[in-house]
PDB file of C-alpha atoms and ligand atoms in Angstrom:
ATOM      1  CA  MET A   1      95.505-199.040 139.110  1.00  0.00           C
ATOM      2  CA  PRO A   2      95.640-198.550 142.894  1.00  0.00           C
ATOM      3  CA  VAL A   3      92.261-198.689 144.583  1.00  0.00           C
ATOM      4  CA  ILE A   4      91.636-195.633 146.743  1.00  0.00           C
ATOM      5  CA  ARG A   5      89.477-196.567 149.671  1.00  0.00           C
ATOM      6  CA  HIS A   6      87.711-193.672 151.346  1.00  0.00           C
ATOM      7  CA  ARG A   7      87.535-193.923 155.083  1.00  0.00           C
ATOM      8  CA  SER A   8      84.050-193.785 156.538  1.00  0.00           C
ATOM      9  CA  PRO A   9      83.091-191.001 158.997  1.00  0.00           C
ATOM     10  CA  TYR A  10      83.020-193.720 161.662  1.00  0.00           C
ATOM     11  CA  GLU A  11      86.594-194.823 160.946  1.00  0.00           C
ATOM     12  CA  THR A  12      87.880-191.257 160.796  1.00  0.00           C
ATOM     13  CA  LEU A  13      86.199-190.319 164.070  1.00  0.00           C
ATOM     14  CA  THR A  14      87.392-193.497 165.790  1.00  0.00           C
ATOM     15  CA  ASP A  15      91.007-192.727 164.834  1.00  0.00           C
ATOM     16  CA  ARG A  16      90.665-189.149 166.012  1.00  0.00           C
ATOM     17  CA  LEU A  17      89.231-190.201 169.375  1.00  0.00           C
ATOM     18  CA  ARG A  18      91.849-192.921 169.819  1.00  0.00           C
ATOM     19  CA  THR A  19      94.616-190.423 169.131  1.00  0.00           C
ATOM     20  CA  ALA A  20      93.087-188.141 171.765  1.00  0.00           C
ATOM     21  CA  GLY A  21      93.372-190.988 174.288  1.00  0.00           C
ATOM     22  CA  CYS A  22      89.769-192.260 174.375  1.00  0.00           C
ATOM     23  CA  VAL A  23      90.046-195.904 175.427  1.00  0.00           C
ATOM     24  CA  TYR A  24      86.633-196.880 174.044  1.00  0.00           C
ATOM     25  CA  ALA A  25      87.038-194.908 170.814  1.00  0.00           C
ATOM     26  CA  GLU A  26      84.902-197.282 168.679  1.00  0.00           C
ATOM     27  CA  ASP A  27      81.942-197.211 171.077  1.00  0.00           C
ATOM     28  CA  GLU A  28      82.192-193.464 171.558  1.00  0.00           C
ATOM     29  CA  ALA A  29      82.314-192.819 167.811  1.00  0.00           C
ATOM     30  CA  ARG A  30      79.197-194.923 167.293  1.00  0.00           C
ATOM     31  CA  LEU A  31      77.318-193.126 170.103  1.00  0.00           C
ATOM     32  CA  MET A  32      78.233-189.684 168.782  1.00  0.00           C
ATOM     33  CA  ILE A  33      77.285-190.561 165.204  1.00  0.00           C
ATOM     34  CA  ASP A  34      73.926-191.883 166.421  1.00  0.00           C
ATOM     35  CA  ALA A  35      73.329-188.743 168.504  1.00  0.00           C
ATOM     36  CA  ALA A  36      74.429-186.031 166.057  1.00  0.00           C
ATOM     37  CA  PRO A  37      71.604-184.702 163.838  1.00  0.00           C
ATOM     38  CA  THR A  38      74.020-183.123 161.306  1.00  0.00           C
ATOM     39  CA  ALA A  39      77.668-183.332 160.232  1.00  0.00           C
ATOM     40  CA  GLU A  40      78.277-179.938 161.890  1.00  0.00           C
ATOM     41  CA  ALA A  41      76.822-181.190 165.160  1.00  0.00           C
ATOM     42  CA  LEU A  42      79.036-184.277 164.966  1.00  0.00           C
ATOM     43  CA  GLU A  43      82.123-182.139 164.422  1.00  0.00           C
ATOM     44  CA  ALA A  44      81.216-179.985 167.431  1.00  0.00           C
ATOM     45  CA  MET A  45      80.774-183.097 169.595  1.00  0.00           C
ATOM     46  CA  ALA A  46      84.061-184.572 168.423  1.00  0.00           C
ATOM     47  CA  ALA A  47      85.921-181.327 169.108  1.00  0.00           C
ATOM     48  CA  ARG A  48      84.543-181.152 172.656  1.00  0.00           C
ATOM     49  CA  ARG A  49      85.473-184.775 173.316  1.00  0.00           C
ATOM     50  CA  VAL A  50      89.000-184.307 171.954  1.00  0.00           C
ATOM     51  CA  ALA A  51      89.292-181.276 174.269  1.00  0.00           C
ATOM     52  CA  GLY A  52      88.631-183.636 177.199  1.00  0.00           C
ATOM     53  CA  LEU A  53      84.948-183.171 178.069  1.00  0.00           C
ATOM     54  CA  PRO A  54      83.285-186.302 179.466  1.00  0.00           C
ATOM     55  CA  LEU A  55      81.374-188.204 176.774  1.00  0.00           C
ATOM     56  CA  GLU A  56      78.275-188.204 178.991  1.00  0.00           C
ATOM     57  CA  HIS A  57      78.216-184.392 179.179  1.00  0.00           C
ATOM     58  CA  ILE A  58      78.452-184.258 175.383  1.00  0.00           C
ATOM     59  CA  LEU A  59      75.667-186.787 174.833  1.00  0.00           C
ATOM     60  CA  GLY A  60      73.602-185.440 177.730  1.00  0.00           C
ATOM     61  CA  TRP A  61      73.096-188.861 179.275  1.00  0.00           C
ATOM     62  CA  ALA A  62      74.918-191.713 180.993  1.00  0.00           C
ATOM     63  CA  GLU A  63      74.045-195.377 181.011  1.00  0.00           C
ATOM     64  CA  PHE A  64      73.428-196.548 184.567  1.00  0.00           C
ATOM     65  CA  CYS A  65      71.739-199.790 185.636  1.00  0.00           C
ATOM     66  CA  GLY A  66      70.407-200.154 182.096  1.00  0.00           C
ATOM     67  CA  LEU A  67      68.789-196.696 182.170  1.00  0.00           C
ATOM     68  CA  ARG A  68      69.631-193.537 180.265  1.00  0.00           C
ATOM     69  CA  ILE A  69      70.199-191.011 183.042  1.00  0.00           C
ATOM     70  CA  ALA A  70      70.181-187.352 181.952  1.00  0.00           C
ATOM     71  CA  VAL A  71      73.476-185.700 182.984  1.00  0.00           C
ATOM     72  CA  ALA A  72      73.854-181.969 182.478  1.00  0.00           C
ATOM     73  CA  SER A  73      77.205-180.288 182.133  1.00  0.00           C
ATOM     74  CA  GLY A  74      78.678-179.614 185.588  1.00  0.00           C
ATOM     75  CA  VAL A  75      76.826-182.531 187.176  1.00  0.00           C
ATOM     76  CA  PHE A  76      78.642-185.652 188.438  1.00  0.00           C
ATOM     77  CA  VAL A  77      78.580-188.490 185.896  1.00  0.00           C
ATOM     78  CA  PRO A  78      77.245-191.635 187.607  1.00  0.00           C
ATOM     79  CA  ARG A  79      79.915-194.337 187.682  1.00  0.00           C
ATOM     80  CA  ARG A  80      79.455-197.969 186.782  1.00  0.00           C
ATOM     81  CA  ARG A  81      80.764-199.063 190.219  1.00  0.00           C
ATOM     82  CA  THR A  82      77.839-197.292 191.905  1.00  0.00           C
ATOM     83  CA  GLU A  83      75.547-199.953 190.419  1.00  0.00           C
ATOM     84  CA  PHE A  84      76.814-202.089 193.335  1.00  0.00           C
ATOM     85  CA  LEU A  85      75.216-199.633 195.785  1.00  0.00           C
ATOM     86  CA  VAL A  86      71.931-199.997 193.882  1.00  0.00           C
ATOM     87  CA  ARG A  87      72.140-203.800 193.917  1.00  0.00           C
ATOM     88  CA  GLN A  88      72.805-203.868 197.656  1.00  0.00           C
ATOM     89  CA  ALA A  89      69.961-201.423 198.279  1.00  0.00           C
ATOM     90  CA  ALA A  90      67.545-203.504 196.190  1.00  0.00           C
ATOM     91  CA  ALA A  91      68.599-206.681 198.029  1.00  0.00           C
ATOM     92  CA  LEU A  92      68.010-205.069 201.448  1.00  0.00           C
ATOM     93  CA  LEU A  93      64.606-203.700 200.427  1.00  0.00           C
ATOM     94  CA  ASP A  94      63.573-207.056 199.038  1.00  0.00           C
ATOM     95  CA  ALA A  95      64.732-208.904 202.150  1.00  0.00           C
ATOM     96  CA  TRP A  96      62.794-206.475 204.321  1.00  0.00           C
ATOM     97  CA  ARG A  97      59.621-207.005 202.266  1.00  0.00           C
ATOM     98  CA  LYS A  98      59.727-210.701 203.206  1.00  0.00           C
ATOM     99  CA  VAL A  99      60.022-210.063 206.960  1.00  0.00           C
ATOM    100  CA  PRO A 100      56.725-211.024 208.641  1.00  0.00           C
ATOM    101  CA  GLY A 101      54.951-207.903 209.915  1.00  0.00           C
ATOM    102  CA  ALA A 102      56.972-205.569 207.673  1.00  0.00           C
ATOM    103  CA  GLY A 103      53.713-203.927 206.664  1.00  0.00           C
ATOM    104  CA  ARG A 104      52.328-203.152 203.266  1.00  0.00           C
ATOM    105  CA  ALA A 105      53.320-199.481 202.968  1.00  0.00           C
ATOM    106  CA  ALA A 106      55.990-198.680 200.378  1.00  0.00           C
ATOM    107  CA  PRO A 107      59.365-198.323 202.137  1.00  0.00           C
ATOM    108  CA  VAL A 108      60.795-194.801 202.348  1.00  0.00           C
ATOM    109  CA  VAL A 109      64.073-194.551 200.433  1.00  0.00           C
ATOM    110  CA  VAL A 110      66.342-191.477 200.485  1.00  0.00           C
ATOM    111  CA  ASP A 111      69.085-190.891 197.916  1.00  0.00           C
ATOM    112  CA  LEU A 112      71.296-188.359 199.715  1.00  0.00           C
ATOM    113  CA  CYS A 113      73.937-186.418 197.734  1.00  0.00           C
ATOM    114  CA  CYS A 114      71.921-187.575 194.732  1.00  0.00           C
ATOM    115  CA  GLY A 115      73.737-185.732 191.913  1.00  0.00           C
ATOM    116  CA  SER A 116      71.803-186.643 188.766  1.00  0.00           C
ATOM    117  CA  GLY A 117      69.527-188.863 190.897  1.00  0.00           C
ATOM    118  CA  ALA A 118      70.932-191.982 189.236  1.00  0.00           C
ATOM    119  CA  VAL A 119      70.787-194.160 192.358  1.00  0.00           C
ATOM    120  CA  GLY A 120      67.242-193.178 193.264  1.00  0.00           C
ATOM    121  CA  ALA A 121      66.055-193.416 189.671  1.00  0.00           C
ATOM    122  CA  ALA A 122      67.537-196.900 189.321  1.00  0.00           C
ATOM    123  CA  LEU A 123      65.815-198.041 192.527  1.00  0.00           C
ATOM    124  CA  ALA A 124      62.498-196.530 191.433  1.00  0.00           C
ATOM    125  CA  ALA A 125      62.854-198.172 188.024  1.00  0.00           C
ATOM    126  CA  LEU A 126      63.601-201.538 189.661  1.00  0.00           C
ATOM    127  CA  ALA A 127      60.532-201.310 191.920  1.00  0.00           C
ATOM    128  CA  GLY A 128      58.120-203.979 190.825  1.00  0.00           C
ATOM    129  CA  SER A 129      60.802-205.916 188.915  1.00  0.00           C
ATOM    130  CA  ALA A 130      62.247-209.341 189.717  1.00  0.00           C
ATOM    131  CA  GLU A 131      65.054-207.675 191.711  1.00  0.00           C
ATOM    132  CA  LEU A 132      62.868-205.428 193.811  1.00  0.00           C
ATOM    133  CA  HIS A 133      59.310-206.571 194.210  1.00  0.00           C
ATOM    134  CA  SER A 134      57.902-203.583 196.057  1.00  0.00           C
ATOM    135  CA  ALA A 135      57.108-199.992 195.193  1.00  0.00           C
ATOM    136  CA  ILE A 136      59.176-197.383 197.037  1.00  0.00           C
ATOM    137  CA  GLU A 137      58.507-193.866 198.345  1.00  0.00           C
ATOM    138  CA  LEU A 138      61.545-191.996 197.020  1.00  0.00           C
ATOM    139  CA  TYR A 139      63.182-188.734 198.149  1.00  0.00           C
ATOM    140  CA  CYS A 140      66.426-187.371 196.708  1.00  0.00           C
ATOM    141  CA  ALA A 141      68.499-184.399 197.869  1.00  0.00           C
ATOM    142  CA  ASP A 142      71.618-182.515 196.812  1.00  0.00           C
ATOM    143  CA  ILE A 143      73.204-179.187 197.678  1.00  0.00           C
ATOM    144  CA  ASP A 144      73.975-178.198 194.081  1.00  0.00           C
ATOM    145  CA  PRO A 145      71.112-176.512 192.168  1.00  0.00           C
ATOM    146  CA  LYS A 146      72.398-177.883 188.829  1.00  0.00           C
ATOM    147  CA  ALA A 147      72.363-181.412 190.207  1.00  0.00           C
ATOM    148  CA  VAL A 148      68.881-180.885 191.659  1.00  0.00           C
ATOM    149  CA  ALA A 149      67.520-179.693 188.292  1.00  0.00           C
ATOM    150  CA  CYS A 150      69.075-182.686 186.576  1.00  0.00           C
ATOM    151  CA  ALA A 151      67.789-185.120 189.221  1.00  0.00           C
ATOM    152  CA  ARG A 152      64.280-183.725 188.783  1.00  0.00           C
ATOM    153  CA  THR A 153      64.427-184.674 185.087  1.00  0.00           C
ATOM    154  CA  ASN A 154      65.336-188.236 186.025  1.00  0.00           C
ATOM    155  CA  VAL A 155      63.363-188.806 189.195  1.00  0.00           C
ATOM    156  CA  LEU A 156      60.051-186.895 188.938  1.00  0.00           C
ATOM    157  CA  PRO A 157      58.717-189.074 186.073  1.00  0.00           C
ATOM    158  CA  LEU A 158      59.363-192.106 188.306  1.00  0.00           C
ATOM    159  CA  GLY A 159      57.285-190.659 191.137  1.00  0.00           C
ATOM    160  CA  GLY A 160      60.108-189.438 193.407  1.00  0.00           C
ATOM    161  CA  GLU A 161      60.750-185.999 194.938  1.00  0.00           C
ATOM    162  CA  VAL A 162      63.995-183.999 194.731  1.00  0.00           C
ATOM    163  CA  HIS A 163      65.000-181.409 197.362  1.00  0.00           C
ATOM    164  CA  GLU A 164      67.807-178.859 197.396  1.00  0.00           C
ATOM    165  CA  GLY A 165      70.045-178.207 200.398  1.00  0.00           C
ATOM    166  CA  ASP A 166      72.742-179.422 202.757  1.00  0.00           C
ATOM    167  CA  LEU A 167      72.498-183.172 203.488  1.00  0.00           C
ATOM    168  CA  TYR A 168      69.316-183.890 205.539  1.00  0.00           C
ATOM    169  CA  ALA A 169      68.275-180.234 205.954  1.00  0.00           C
ATOM    170  CA  PRO A 170      65.925-180.018 202.915  1.00  0.00           C
ATOM    171  CA  LEU A 171      64.116-183.343 203.551  1.00  0.00           C
ATOM    172  CA  PRO A 172      60.484-183.188 204.720  1.00  0.00           C
ATOM    173  CA  PRO A 173      60.681-183.308 208.558  1.00  0.00           C
ATOM    174  CA  GLY A 174      57.906-185.898 208.586  1.00  0.00           C
ATOM    175  CA  LEU A 175      60.414-188.461 207.281  1.00  0.00           C
ATOM    176  CA  GLN A 176      62.341-188.465 210.568  1.00  0.00           C
ATOM    177  CA  GLY A 177      62.304-191.973 212.027  1.00  0.00           C
ATOM    178  CA  ARG A 178      60.571-193.343 208.897  1.00  0.00           C
ATOM    179  CA  VAL A 179      63.443-193.969 206.463  1.00  0.00           C
ATOM    180  CA  ARG A 180      63.926-197.643 205.616  1.00  0.00           C
ATOM    181  CA  LEU A 181      66.955-197.049 203.420  1.00  0.00           C
ATOM    182  CA  LEU A 182      69.422-194.201 203.011  1.00  0.00           C
ATOM    183  CA  ALA A 183      71.486-194.742 199.849  1.00  0.00           C
ATOM    184  CA  VAL A 184      74.458-192.388 199.735  1.00  0.00           C
ATOM    185  CA  ASN A 185      77.263-191.769 197.301  1.00  0.00           C
ATOM    186  CA  ALA A 186      78.774-188.662 198.878  1.00  0.00           C
ATOM    187  CA  PRO A 187      82.175-187.168 197.974  1.00  0.00           C
ATOM    188  CA  TYR A 188      84.940-189.384 199.433  1.00  0.00           C
ATOM    189  CA  VAL A 189      88.155-188.461 197.621  1.00  0.00           C
ATOM    190  CA  PRO A 190      90.856-187.120 199.978  1.00  0.00           C
ATOM    191  CA  SER A 191      91.564-183.495 198.969  1.00  0.00           C
ATOM    192  CA  ALA A 192      95.212-184.194 198.108  1.00  0.00           C
ATOM    193  CA  ASP A 193      94.232-187.025 195.703  1.00  0.00           C
ATOM    194  CA  ILE A 194      92.045-184.836 193.477  1.00  0.00           C
ATOM    195  CA  GLU A 195      95.108-183.709 191.512  1.00  0.00           C
ATOM    196  CA  THR A 196      95.764-187.320 190.489  1.00  0.00           C
ATOM    197  CA  MET A 197      92.256-187.870 189.066  1.00  0.00           C
ATOM    198  CA  PRO A 198      91.609-188.041 185.305  1.00  0.00           C
ATOM    199  CA  GLN A 199      91.021-184.674 183.658  1.00  0.00           C
ATOM    200  CA  GLU A 200      87.378-185.533 182.958  1.00  0.00           C
ATOM    201  CA  ALA A 201      86.640-185.568 186.690  1.00  0.00           C
ATOM    202  CA  ARG A 202      89.240-183.075 187.889  1.00  0.00           C
ATOM    203  CA  VAL A 203      88.341-180.356 185.404  1.00  0.00           C
ATOM    204  CA  HIS A 204      84.764-181.045 184.345  1.00  0.00           C
ATOM    205  CA  GLU A 205      83.063-182.166 187.565  1.00  0.00           C
ATOM    206  CA  PRO A 206      82.641-179.661 190.418  1.00  0.00           C
ATOM    207  CA  ARG A 207      85.174-180.131 193.213  1.00  0.00           C
ATOM    208  CA  ALA A 208      82.281-180.387 195.703  1.00  0.00           C
ATOM    209  CA  CYS A 209      81.263-183.655 193.990  1.00  0.00           C
ATOM    210  CA  LEU A 210      84.597-185.250 194.742  1.00  0.00           C
ATOM    211  CA  ASP A 211      86.338-183.609 197.687  1.00  0.00           C
ATOM    212  CA  GLY A 212      85.750-185.384 200.982  1.00  0.00           C
ATOM    213  CA  GLY A 213      88.267-183.343 202.987  1.00  0.00           C
ATOM    214  CA  ALA A 214      91.692-184.309 204.338  1.00  0.00           C
ATOM    215  CA  ASP A 215      90.978-188.044 204.713  1.00  0.00           C
ATOM    216  CA  GLY A 216      88.000-188.110 202.307  1.00  0.00           C
ATOM    217  CA  LEU A 217      85.541-188.903 205.083  1.00  0.00           C
ATOM    218  CA  ASP A 218      84.226-185.489 206.177  1.00  0.00           C
ATOM    219  CA  VAL A 219      80.828-185.822 204.444  1.00  0.00           C
ATOM    220  CA  GLN A 220      80.498-189.469 205.490  1.00  0.00           C
ATOM    221  CA  ARG A 221      80.978-188.394 209.139  1.00  0.00           C
ATOM    222  CA  ARG A 222      78.115-185.911 208.797  1.00  0.00           C
ATOM    223  CA  VAL A 223      75.900-188.492 207.056  1.00  0.00           C
ATOM    224  CA  ALA A 224      76.551-191.007 209.852  1.00  0.00           C
ATOM    225  CA  ALA A 225      75.949-188.392 212.566  1.00  0.00           C
ATOM    226  CA  GLY A 226      72.484-187.651 211.184  1.00  0.00           C
ATOM    227  CA  ALA A 227      71.407-191.154 210.201  1.00  0.00           C
ATOM    228  CA  ARG A 228      69.850-192.245 213.515  1.00  0.00           C
ATOM    229  CA  GLU A 229      67.444-189.300 213.466  1.00  0.00           C
ATOM    230  CA  TRP A 230      66.036-190.308 210.066  1.00  0.00           C
ATOM    231  CA  LEU A 231      66.219-194.109 209.998  1.00  0.00           C
ATOM    232  CA  MET A 232      63.399-196.265 211.323  1.00  0.00           C
ATOM    233  CA  PRO A 233      64.418-199.087 213.679  1.00  0.00           C
ATOM    234  CA  GLY A 234      65.914-201.823 211.478  1.00  0.00           C
ATOM    235  CA  GLY A 235      66.601-199.289 208.702  1.00  0.00           C
ATOM    236  CA  HIS A 236      69.895-199.136 206.854  1.00  0.00           C
ATOM    237  CA  VAL A 237      72.297-196.558 205.526  1.00  0.00           C
ATOM    238  CA  LEU A 238      74.395-197.731 202.587  1.00  0.00           C
ATOM    239  CA  ILE A 239      77.345-195.597 201.612  1.00  0.00           C
ATOM    240  CA  GLU A 240      79.849-195.990 198.780  1.00  0.00           C
ATOM    241  CA  THR A 241      83.468-195.744 199.824  1.00  0.00           C
ATOM    242  CA  SER A 242      86.822-197.063 198.634  1.00  0.00           C
ATOM    243  CA  ARG A 243      88.385-200.349 199.675  1.00  0.00           C
ATOM    244  CA  ARG A 244      91.190-198.395 201.360  1.00  0.00           C
ATOM    245  CA  GLN A 245      88.759-196.250 203.394  1.00  0.00           C
ATOM    246  CA  ALA A 246      86.193-198.967 204.180  1.00  0.00           C
ATOM    247  CA  ALA A 247      87.431-199.859 207.678  1.00  0.00           C
ATOM    248  CA  GLN A 248      87.408-196.172 208.643  1.00  0.00           C
ATOM    249  CA  THR A 249      83.913-195.674 207.190  1.00  0.00           C
ATOM    250  CA  ALA A 250      82.687-198.711 209.161  1.00  0.00           C
ATOM    251  CA  GLY A 251      84.334-197.296 212.309  1.00  0.00           C
ATOM    252  CA  ILE A 252      82.501-193.997 211.831  1.00  0.00           C
ATOM    253  CA  PHE A 253      79.176-195.852 211.532  1.00  0.00           C
ATOM    254  CA  ARG A 254      79.884-197.825 214.706  1.00  0.00           C
ATOM    255  CA  ARG A 255      80.747-194.680 216.647  1.00  0.00           C
ATOM    256  CA  HIS A 256      77.272-193.420 215.722  1.00  0.00           C
ATOM    257  CA  GLY A 257      75.588-196.578 217.029  1.00  0.00           C
ATOM    258  CA  LEU A 258      75.093-198.331 213.677  1.00  0.00           C
ATOM    259  CA  ALA A 259      75.976-202.011 213.165  1.00  0.00           C
ATOM    260  CA  ALA A 260      78.387-201.870 210.211  1.00  0.00           C
ATOM    261  CA  ARG A 261      79.340-204.369 207.485  1.00  0.00           C
ATOM    262  CA  VAL A 262      81.741-203.886 204.577  1.00  0.00           C
ATOM    263  CA  LEU A 263      80.560-205.209 201.202  1.00  0.00           C
ATOM    264  CA  HIS A 264      82.769-205.483 198.136  1.00  0.00           C
ATOM    265  CA  SER A 265      82.304-206.321 194.463  1.00  0.00           C
ATOM    266  CA  GLU A 266      85.410-207.509 192.618  1.00  0.00           C
ATOM    267  CA  GLU A 267      83.456-207.329 189.357  1.00  0.00           C
ATOM    268  CA  LEU A 268      82.698-203.611 189.690  1.00  0.00           C
ATOM    269  CA  GLY A 269      85.685-202.653 191.853  1.00  0.00           C
ATOM    270  CA  ALA A 270      83.165-201.211 194.281  1.00  0.00           C
ATOM    271  CA  THR A 271      82.950-201.003 198.066  1.00  0.00           C
ATOM    272  CA  VAL A 272      79.904-200.160 200.126  1.00  0.00           C
ATOM    273  CA  VAL A 273      79.519-199.953 203.895  1.00  0.00           C
ATOM    274  CA  ALA A 274      76.117-200.895 205.284  1.00  0.00           C
ATOM    275  CA  GLY A 275      75.069-199.513 208.663  1.00  0.00           C
ATOM    276  CA  ALA A 276      71.961-200.830 210.402  1.00  0.00           C
ATOM    277  CA  LEU A 277      69.979-199.093 213.106  1.00  0.00           C
ATOM    278  CA  VAL A 278      69.414-202.145 215.270  1.00  0.00           C
ATOM    279  CA  PRO A 279      66.004-202.002 216.987  1.00  0.00           C
ATOM    280  CA  ALA A 280      66.084-201.749 220.788  1.00  0.00           C
ATOM    281  CA  GLY A 281      66.477-205.289 222.164  1.00  0.00           C
ATOM    282  CA  GLY A 282      67.773-206.546 218.776  1.00  0.00           C
ATOM    283  CA  GLN A 283      71.265-207.835 217.959  1.00  0.00           C
TER     284      GLN A 283
HETATM  285  C1  SAM B   1      80.175-188.223 194.128  1.00  0.00           C
HETATM  286  S1  SAM B   1      78.792-187.218 193.649  1.00  0.00           S
HETATM  287  C2  SAM B   1      77.568-188.536 193.594  1.00  0.00           C
HETATM  288  C3  SAM B   1      76.300-188.200 192.901  1.00  0.00           C
HETATM  289  C4  SAM B   1      75.325-189.369 192.798  1.00  0.00           C
HETATM  290  N1  SAM B   1      74.974-189.884 194.105  1.00  0.00           N
HETATM  291  C5  SAM B   1      75.905-190.474 191.937  1.00  0.00           C
HETATM  292  O1  SAM B   1      76.324-191.500 192.471  1.00  0.00           O
HETATM  293  O2  SAM B   1      75.932-190.288 190.713  1.00  0.00           O
HETATM  294  C6  SAM B   1      78.459-186.398 195.172  1.00  0.00           C
HETATM  295  C7  SAM B   1      77.285-185.450 195.198  1.00  0.00           C
HETATM  296  O3  SAM B   1      77.184-184.948 196.534  1.00  0.00           O
HETATM  297  C8  SAM B   1      76.733-183.615 196.482  1.00  0.00           C
HETATM  298  N2  SAM B   1      77.081-182.986 197.759  1.00  0.00           N
HETATM  299  C9  SAM B   1      78.305-182.641 198.209  1.00  0.00           C
HETATM  300  N3  SAM B   1      78.212-182.106 199.443  1.00  0.00           N
HETATM  301  C10 SAM B   1      76.898-182.106 199.767  1.00  0.00           C
HETATM  302  C11 SAM B   1      76.163-181.684 200.906  1.00  0.00           C
HETATM  303  N4  SAM B   1      76.764-181.133 201.974  1.00  0.00           N
HETATM  304  N5  SAM B   1      74.822-181.844 200.920  1.00  0.00           N
HETATM  305  C12 SAM B   1      74.190-182.398 199.851  1.00  0.00           C
HETATM  306  N6  SAM B   1      74.830-182.814 198.728  1.00  0.00           N
HETATM  307  C13 SAM B   1      76.170-182.676 198.695  1.00  0.00           C
HETATM  308  C14 SAM B   1      77.422-183.046 195.270  1.00  0.00           C
HETATM  309  O4  SAM B   1      76.746-181.886 194.794  1.00  0.00           O
HETATM  310  C15 SAM B   1      77.375-184.233 194.298  1.00  0.00           C
HETATM  311  O5  SAM B   1      76.251-184.159 193.471  1.00  0.00           O
END
């Protein structure tokens, strides 16, 4: 007699997700099964995923630097490559802590264009760890009210503040000249390239999260133009960019009087440009 083997819900869901083009179908099926309280809820999640919604918007969170970052629908999903920006920020903050005379006050860190607040939250979570030995004073800002609400969920419990508005405009004015580190992942996709992005980003993330204007660098230019006003002498701005745009991003920093370096991670396929406000008389 033939043995009829019933497929488990996990196997059925994995096949369905794979057919819909989900590359990590096994992992996604497991995450959805763990998250769904009922069979009906699981079916609703599966249907949304098959229709092309980002997994993170369905689950309500994204994994970033080992944290579960809340991500509401319509808010940019933090990318794995942006962990490189966090690592570089933590390394700079730690190096600064060891400089004689750096002072004992917690360094002021600003996560500009913060989206869900993933970068700031990761830095705040690292504070006091082996990677980042000091506490930080954290401020985040974004222009999108949905992003700001989401960032508040992630950042307020870690002791940071989140402000709503255009770039530097909503930051407390008392931070001018006091910022040790500006960590920025602003939109940097050239407008014409948006059409070539995967549906998850193109359709389900707001265009303002992605679109950096004709050459992708419009927001970066504005960030660089304002950086000197907010950085303390010796402070840094770190900005994520693409490998292709890195030389231009570095050029923009230099035109605004910042000493620029391009940093790249092969592992994460990530590029960051670091700009330093060199103290008067420094190199
Ligand atoms: C690429 S997303 C990055 C979000 C977050 N930093 C991350 O890495 O997950 C860019 C973010 O910049 C915000 N943004 C775009 N233009 C802005 C502006 N003029 N002022 C403040 N935020 C802006 C968008 O709302 C979006 O949340």
